[in-house]
mmCIF file of C-alpha atoms in Angstrom:
data_model
loop_
_atom_site.group_PDB
_atom_site.id
_atom_site.type_symbol
_atom_site.label_atom_id
_atom_site.label_comp_id
_atom_site.label_asym_id
_atom_site.label_seq_id
_atom_site.Cartn_x
_atom_site.Cartn_y
_atom_site.Cartn_z
ATOM 1 C CA MET R 1 18.949 -12.954 15.551
ATOM 2 C CA ASN R 2 17.416 -13.484 12.197
ATOM 3 C CA HIS R 3 13.561 -12.069 12.899
ATOM 4 C CA GLY R 4 12.582 -13.512 9.631
ATOM 5 C CA ILE R 5 9.466 -11.604 7.479
ATOM 6 C CA PHE R 6 9.654 -8.687 10.213
ATOM 7 C CA SER R 7 13.520 -7.693 9.535
ATOM 8 C CA PHE R 8 12.428 -5.559 7.230
ATOM 9 C CA LEU R 9 10.965 -3.356 9.213
ATOM 10 C CA ARG R 10 12.106 -0.781 11.789
ATOM 11 C CA GLU R 11 15.058 -1.612 13.317
ATOM 12 C CA ASP R 12 13.573 -1.579 16.970
ATOM 13 C CA SER R 13 11.918 -5.160 16.048
ATOM 14 C CA SER R 14 12.544 -8.261 18.130
ATOM 15 C CA ILE R 15 11.150 -11.350 18.382
ATOM 16 C CA GLU R 16 10.075 -12.641 21.507
ATOM 17 C CA ASP R 17 12.080 -16.223 22.398
ATOM 18 C CA ILE R 18 10.237 -17.958 24.758
ATOM 19 C CA TYR R 19 6.398 -16.057 24.190
ATOM 20 C CA ASP R 20 7.390 -15.912 20.414
ATOM 21 C CA VAL R 21 5.430 -12.391 20.183
ATOM 22 C CA GLY R 22 5.867 -10.154 17.600
ATOM 23 C CA PRO R 23 7.546 -6.414 18.812
ATOM 24 C CA TRP R 24 4.274 -5.102 18.552
ATOM 25 C CA ALA R 25 3.035 -6.581 21.863
ATOM 26 C CA ASP R 26 4.259 -4.842 24.679
ATOM 27 C CA ASP R 27 6.246 -6.627 27.720
ATOM 28 C CA GLU R 28 3.218 -7.650 29.535
ATOM 29 C CA THR R 29 0.970 -8.838 26.418
ATOM 30 C CA ARG R 30 0.449 -13.012 24.915
ATOM 31 C CA TYR R 31 -2.795 -13.033 23.259
ATOM 32 C CA LEU R 32 -3.799 -15.978 25.586
ATOM 33 C CA GLU R 33 -7.749 -15.912 25.035
ATOM 34 C CA ALA R 34 -9.391 -18.755 25.362
ATOM 35 C CA ASP R 35 -10.927 -17.763 21.561
ATOM 36 C CA ILE R 36 -8.684 -17.310 19.160
ATOM 37 C CA ASN R 37 -10.787 -15.080 17.346
ATOM 38 C CA GLU R 38 -10.216 -12.843 19.928
ATOM 39 C CA ARG R 39 -6.565 -13.386 20.412
ATOM 40 C CA LEU R 40 -5.882 -12.211 16.167
ATOM 41 C CA HIS R 41 -8.328 -9.446 16.906
ATOM 42 C CA HIS R 42 -6.188 -7.998 19.309
ATOM 43 C CA GLU R 43 -3.052 -9.130 17.942
ATOM 44 C CA ILE R 44 -4.677 -6.761 14.468
ATOM 45 C CA LEU R 45 -5.302 -4.362 15.994
ATOM 46 C CA ASP R 46 -1.776 -4.475 17.680
ATOM 47 C CA ILE R 47 0.297 -4.642 14.619
ATOM 48 C CA ALA R 48 -2.051 -2.185 12.630
ATOM 49 C CA GLN R 49 -1.062 0.043 15.847
ATOM 50 C CA TRP R 50 2.727 -0.707 15.420
ATOM 51 C CA LEU R 51 2.610 -0.213 11.753
ATOM 52 C CA SER R 52 1.568 3.727 12.157
ATOM 53 C CA PRO R 53 3.936 5.620 10.921
ATOM 54 C CA THR R 54 5.762 7.753 13.726
ATOM 55 C CA GLU R 55 6.334 11.407 13.465
ATOM 56 C CA ALA R 56 10.070 10.964 12.110
ATOM 57 C CA GLU R 57 8.842 8.576 9.574
ATOM 58 C CA LYS R 58 5.955 10.886 8.302
ATOM 59 C CA LYS R 59 8.354 13.875 7.877
ATOM 60 C CA LEU R 60 10.976 12.138 5.746
ATOM 61 C CA ARG R 61 8.155 10.622 3.572
ATOM 62 C CA LEU R 62 6.685 14.350 3.166
ATOM 63 C CA LEU R 63 10.687 15.799 2.604
ATOM 64 C CA VAL R 64 10.912 12.834 0.077
ATOM 65 C CA ILE R 65 7.605 13.972 -1.568
ATOM 66 C CA THR R 66 8.805 17.744 -1.890
ATOM 67 C CA ARG R 67 12.047 17.137 -2.974
ATOM 68 C CA PHE R 68 10.505 15.661 -6.167
ATOM 69 C CA THR R 69 7.627 17.382 -6.394
ATOM 70 C CA ASN R 70 9.787 20.914 -6.310
ATOM 71 C CA ILE R 71 12.167 19.485 -9.206
ATOM 72 C CA ILE R 72 9.564 18.089 -11.288
ATOM 73 C CA GLU R 73 6.983 21.270 -10.675
ATOM 74 C CA LYS R 74 10.284 23.479 -11.842
ATOM 75 C CA TYR R 75 10.997 21.627 -14.790
ATOM 76 C CA TYR R 76 7.266 21.940 -15.920
ATOM 77 C CA PRO R 77 5.850 25.000 -14.632
ATOM 78 C CA ASP R 78 2.185 24.278 -15.373
ATOM 79 C CA SER R 79 1.944 21.074 -13.821
ATOM 80 C CA ILE R 80 1.049 19.694 -10.820
ATOM 81 C CA VAL R 81 2.473 16.925 -8.603
ATOM 82 C CA ILE R 82 -0.169 14.858 -6.472
ATOM 83 C CA PRO R 83 0.528 12.058 -4.440
ATOM 84 C CA GLN R 84 -1.112 8.619 -4.862
ATOM 85 C CA GLY R 85 -1.775 5.417 -3.923
ATOM 86 C CA SER R 86 -1.011 4.578 -0.033
ATOM 87 C CA SER R 87 0.771 7.748 1.092
ATOM 88 C CA ALA R 88 -1.985 9.855 0.434
ATOM 89 C CA THR R 89 -4.355 7.643 2.466
ATOM 90 C CA GLU R 90 -1.716 7.207 5.429
ATOM 91 C CA THR R 91 -2.235 3.620 4.703
ATOM 92 C CA TYR R 92 1.762 2.891 3.327
ATOM 93 C CA LEU R 93 3.842 0.231 5.648
ATOM 94 C CA PRO R 94 7.718 1.529 6.719
ATOM 95 C CA VAL R 95 8.709 0.048 3.127
ATOM 96 C CA SER R 96 5.838 1.145 1.101
ATOM 97 C CA ASP R 97 6.682 2.757 -2.473
ATOM 98 C CA ILE R 98 5.788 6.663 -2.898
ATOM 99 C CA ASP R 99 3.300 6.692 -6.063
ATOM 100 C CA LEU R 100 3.053 10.337 -7.525
ATOM 101 C CA ILE R 101 1.293 11.413 -10.613
ATOM 102 C CA ILE R 102 1.945 14.375 -12.820
ATOM 103 C CA LEU R 103 -0.959 16.061 -13.829
ATOM 104 C CA ASN R 104 -1.545 19.411 -16.038
ATOM 105 C CA LEU R 105 0.939 19.086 -18.855
ATOM 106 C CA PRO R 106 0.335 19.630 -22.302
ATOM 107 C CA LYS R 107 -2.220 17.796 -24.186
ATOM 108 C CA ASP R 108 -0.506 16.930 -27.146
ATOM 109 C CA SER R 109 2.838 15.558 -24.410
ATOM 110 C CA ASP R 110 4.368 12.023 -25.324
ATOM 111 C CA ILE R 111 4.387 10.625 -21.654
ATOM 112 C CA SER R 112 7.259 8.320 -22.601
ATOM 113 C CA ASN R 113 9.149 11.576 -23.460
ATOM 114 C CA ILE R 114 7.918 13.416 -20.261
ATOM 115 C CA LEU R 115 9.358 10.237 -17.863
ATOM 116 C CA ARG R 116 12.913 9.480 -19.454
ATOM 117 C CA THR R 117 13.803 13.534 -19.297
ATOM 118 C CA LEU R 118 12.753 13.622 -15.753
ATOM 119 C CA THR R 119 14.675 10.494 -14.869
ATOM 120 C CA LYS R 120 17.891 12.432 -16.682
ATOM 121 C CA LEU R 121 16.897 15.318 -14.615
ATOM 122 C CA PHE R 122 17.067 13.056 -11.144
ATOM 123 C CA LEU R 123 20.407 11.156 -12.120
ATOM 124 C CA LYS R 124 21.779 14.649 -12.453
ATOM 125 C CA SER R 125 20.840 15.938 -9.357
ATOM 126 C CA LYS R 126 22.098 12.404 -7.974
ATOM 127 C CA MET R 127 18.515 12.221 -6.398
ATOM 128 C CA ILE R 128 17.891 8.659 -7.828
ATOM 129 C CA SER R 129 20.284 5.328 -7.630
ATOM 130 C CA ASN R 130 18.254 3.494 -10.429
ATOM 131 C CA TYR R 131 15.386 3.287 -11.867
ATOM 132 C CA LYS R 132 13.299 1.806 -14.734
ATOM 133 C CA ILE R 133 11.325 3.100 -16.880
ATOM 134 C CA ILE R 134 8.149 0.974 -18.199
ATOM 135 C CA ASP R 135 6.701 2.651 -21.260
ATOM 136 C CA HIS R 136 5.000 0.097 -22.751
ATOM 137 C CA ALA R 137 2.485 -0.745 -20.157
ATOM 138 C CA ASN R 138 -1.422 1.431 -20.129
ATOM 139 C CA VAL R 139 -0.151 3.713 -18.252
ATOM 140 C CA PRO R 140 3.266 4.831 -18.885
ATOM 141 C CA ILE R 141 5.953 4.596 -15.614
ATOM 142 C CA VAL R 142 8.784 5.442 -14.325
ATOM 143 C CA LYS R 143 10.522 3.685 -11.237
ATOM 144 C CA LEU R 144 13.073 4.889 -8.979
ATOM 145 C CA LEU R 145 15.454 4.151 -6.478
ATOM 146 C CA GLU R 146 16.099 7.820 -4.154
ATOM 147 C CA ARG R 147 18.929 8.384 -2.869
ATOM 148 C CA PRO R 148 19.857 8.869 0.254
ATOM 149 C CA PHE R 149 16.875 7.522 2.165
ATOM 150 C CA GLY R 150 15.949 4.434 -0.400
ATOM 151 C CA PHE R 151 12.471 5.252 -0.871
ATOM 152 C CA SER R 152 11.184 2.811 -3.896
ATOM 153 C CA ILE R 153 9.118 5.650 -6.126
ATOM 154 C CA ASP R 154 7.229 5.217 -8.720
ATOM 155 C CA ILE R 155 6.095 8.535 -11.151
ATOM 156 C CA CYS R 156 3.045 8.572 -14.192
ATOM 157 C CA ALA R 157 1.581 11.268 -16.059
ATOM 158 C CA SER R 158 -1.676 12.877 -16.740
ATOM 159 C CA ASN R 159 -3.603 9.405 -15.221
ATOM 160 C CA ILE R 160 -6.201 11.588 -13.565
ATOM 161 C CA ASN R 161 -7.640 7.979 -12.004
ATOM 162 C CA GLY R 162 -5.409 7.850 -9.435
ATOM 163 C CA ALA R 163 -6.005 11.210 -8.066
ATOM 164 C CA LEU R 164 -9.726 10.880 -8.554
ATOM 165 C CA ASN R 165 -9.426 7.607 -6.491
ATOM 166 C CA ILE R 166 -7.569 9.156 -3.221
ATOM 167 C CA PRO R 167 -10.989 10.655 -1.682
ATOM 168 C CA ARG R 168 -12.598 7.141 -2.561
ATOM 169 C CA VAL R 169 -10.056 5.411 -0.229
ATOM 170 C CA ARG R 170 -10.640 7.939 2.399
ATOM 171 C CA GLN R 171 -14.457 7.672 2.370
ATOM 172 C CA ILE R 172 -14.190 3.528 2.416
ATOM 173 C CA LEU R 173 -11.447 4.137 5.341
ATOM 174 C CA THR R 174 -14.850 5.165 7.279
ATOM 175 C CA TYR R 175 -16.765 2.577 6.771
ATOM 176 C CA SER R 176 -16.066 0.588 9.885
ATOM 177 C CA PRO R 177 -13.260 1.447 12.894
ATOM 178 C CA LEU R 178 -11.715 -2.267 12.072
ATOM 179 C CA LEU R 179 -11.340 -2.117 8.441
ATOM 180 C CA LYS R 180 -8.043 0.079 8.270
ATOM 181 C CA PRO R 181 -6.280 -2.277 11.167
ATOM 182 C CA VAL R 182 -7.464 -5.373 8.267
ATOM 183 C CA LEU R 183 -6.312 -3.309 5.637
ATOM 184 C CA MET R 184 -2.801 -3.172 7.333
ATOM 185 C CA PHE R 185 -2.279 -6.623 8.334
ATOM 186 C CA MET R 186 -3.485 -7.532 4.679
ATOM 187 C CA LYS R 187 -0.773 -5.159 3.471
ATOM 188 C CA LEU R 188 1.788 -7.070 6.033
ATOM 189 C CA PHE R 189 0.967 -10.916 4.856
ATOM 190 C CA ILE R 190 0.940 -10.158 1.509
ATOM 191 C CA TYR R 191 4.096 -8.309 1.572
ATOM 192 C CA ALA R 192 6.056 -10.435 4.128
ATOM 193 C CA ASN R 193 4.482 -13.582 1.510
ATOM 194 C CA LYS R 194 6.149 -11.196 -1.755
ATOM 195 C CA ILE R 195 3.045 -11.202 -3.862
ATOM 196 C CA ASP R 196 2.094 -7.254 -3.450
ATOM 197 C CA ASP R 197 3.706 -7.035 -7.056
ATOM 198 C CA PRO R 198 0.993 -6.267 -9.708
ATOM 199 C CA SER R 199 3.306 -6.653 -12.194
ATOM 200 C CA ASN R 200 3.678 -10.120 -10.776
ATOM 201 C CA GLY R 201 0.410 -11.102 -10.537
ATOM 202 C CA GLY R 202 0.400 -10.144 -7.305
ATOM 203 C CA PHE R 203 -2.153 -8.127 -5.036
ATOM 204 C CA GLY R 204 -2.080 -3.610 -5.921
ATOM 205 C CA SER R 205 -3.193 -1.580 -3.447
ATOM 206 C CA ASN R 206 -6.656 -0.607 -4.917
ATOM 207 C CA LEU R 207 -7.462 -4.522 -5.566
ATOM 208 C CA LEU R 208 -6.385 -5.164 -1.695
ATOM 209 C CA VAL R 209 -8.816 -2.075 -0.303
ATOM 210 C CA ASN R 210 -11.462 -3.735 -2.440
ATOM 211 C CA LEU R 211 -11.389 -6.759 -0.990
ATOM 212 C CA VAL R 212 -10.993 -5.833 2.216
ATOM 213 C CA LEU R 213 -14.494 -3.516 1.510
ATOM 214 C CA PHE R 214 -15.920 -6.815 0.059
ATOM 215 C CA GLY R 215 -15.708 -8.835 2.838
ATOM 216 C CA PHE R 216 -16.792 -5.953 5.384
ATOM 217 C CA GLN R 217 -20.129 -5.504 3.193
ATOM 218 C CA SER R 218 -20.902 -9.075 2.331
ATOM 219 C CA ARG R 219 -20.410 -10.216 5.457
ATOM 220 C CA PRO R 220 -21.636 -7.376 8.294
ATOM 221 C CA ASP R 221 -22.034 -10.449 11.335
ATOM 222 C CA LEU R 222 -18.073 -10.158 11.403
ATOM 223 C CA ALA R 223 -17.321 -6.589 11.460
ATOM 224 C CA ASP R 224 -16.611 -6.323 14.856
ATOM 225 C CA ASN R 225 -14.521 -8.672 14.963
ATOM 226 C CA ALA R 226 -10.694 -8.019 13.177
ATOM 227 C CA GLY R 227 -9.424 -11.836 13.524
ATOM 228 C CA ARG R 228 -12.740 -12.966 12.267
ATOM 229 C CA MET R 229 -12.547 -11.042 9.188
ATOM 230 C CA VAL R 230 -9.218 -12.100 8.445
ATOM 231 C CA LEU R 231 -9.824 -15.438 8.399
ATOM 232 C CA TYR R 232 -12.961 -14.944 6.190
ATOM 233 C CA LEU R 233 -10.662 -13.047 3.412
ATOM 234 C CA PHE R 234 -8.410 -15.909 3.561
ATOM 235 C CA ASP R 235 -10.893 -18.777 3.153
ATOM 236 C CA ILE R 236 -12.678 -16.345 0.290
ATOM 237 C CA LEU R 237 -8.567 -16.720 -1.490
ATOM 238 C CA ALA R 238 -7.467 -20.052 -0.488
ATOM 239 C CA ASN R 239 -10.776 -21.937 -0.570
ATOM 240 C CA LYS R 240 -13.954 -20.487 -2.536
ATOM 241 C CA VAL R 241 -11.604 -19.399 -5.670
ATOM 242 C CA CYS R 242 -10.238 -21.780 -7.837
ATOM 243 C CA PHE R 243 -7.870 -18.560 -9.584
ATOM 244 C CA ILE R 244 -6.313 -20.735 -12.686
ATOM 245 C CA ARG R 245 -9.924 -20.037 -13.693
ATOM 246 C CA TYR R 246 -11.684 -17.643 -11.572
ATOM 247 C CA SER R 247 -9.359 -14.851 -10.378
ATOM 248 C CA GLU R 248 -9.536 -12.552 -13.156
ATOM 249 C CA LYS R 249 -13.436 -12.982 -12.706
ATOM 250 C CA LEU R 250 -13.545 -12.847 -9.446
ATOM 251 C CA MET R 251 -11.329 -9.602 -8.791
ATOM 252 C CA GLU R 252 -13.770 -8.366 -11.516
ATOM 253 C CA ILE R 253 -17.010 -8.929 -9.261
ATOM 254 C CA ILE R 254 -14.992 -7.078 -6.333
ATOM 255 C CA ASN R 255 -14.443 -4.241 -7.945
ATOM 256 C CA LEU R 256 -17.919 -3.919 -9.414
ATOM 257 C CA ASN R 257 -19.856 -5.041 -5.939
ATOM 258 C CA VAL R 258 -18.148 -2.367 -3.993
ATOM 259 C CA ASN R 259 -18.939 0.531 -6.501
ATOM 260 C CA PHE R 260 -22.358 -0.029 -6.266
ATOM 261 C CA TRP R 261 -22.580 -1.106 -2.822
ATOM 262 C CA PHE R 262 -20.236 1.684 -1.395
#
């Protein structure tokens, strides 16, 4: 059976044919509450729980991070490798990239050359099967396809902002018990609809965190129901903004407001 947008997830995924209930629901769950907001609320909580990494998934991701960290720090003995993004804040989907930052490199280092050197080292060690170096961006980055498990890994260097953002996001996640479930649902939604790549105009992880926090801070009256909050966020993005004219300005306002409000 083709499970559509859910086929990218775990092998135990299945869609119940009769009731069209996702694999996050148990055998008795049908989401039949009279209030559609309550239905959505309960299903979002179940989706977030289902997306939570298993112990095996955590250990596998840690194993991959450790392998790459060890070889980088061995080649550059004074360097420090830090996971950033969703891997550091435990807000990743099963298919999320692993983001690594290399810090404490010599001040006069040519970052692009360092990324090329490391890529050659990974290829020689048969740790990757594919790569792409993006050295013309504001922050040069190398995108790797790890082997044998197939993780996508993004590595940048000397970008302290990514490391400094980790405690901020962890603190944001404590703002409301429902903030993380809503965030995970939004991550699943943008991934399933292929709008999760910032280089192609999609939503980056940090922007999505700010957007969700903006929702909770601007409408505290909705903060007790994940369904209503998600519909509010969709309403903002779909009906309240002309993205051709105002999308960049909206994102600036959201980022500015959450930095001041939080």
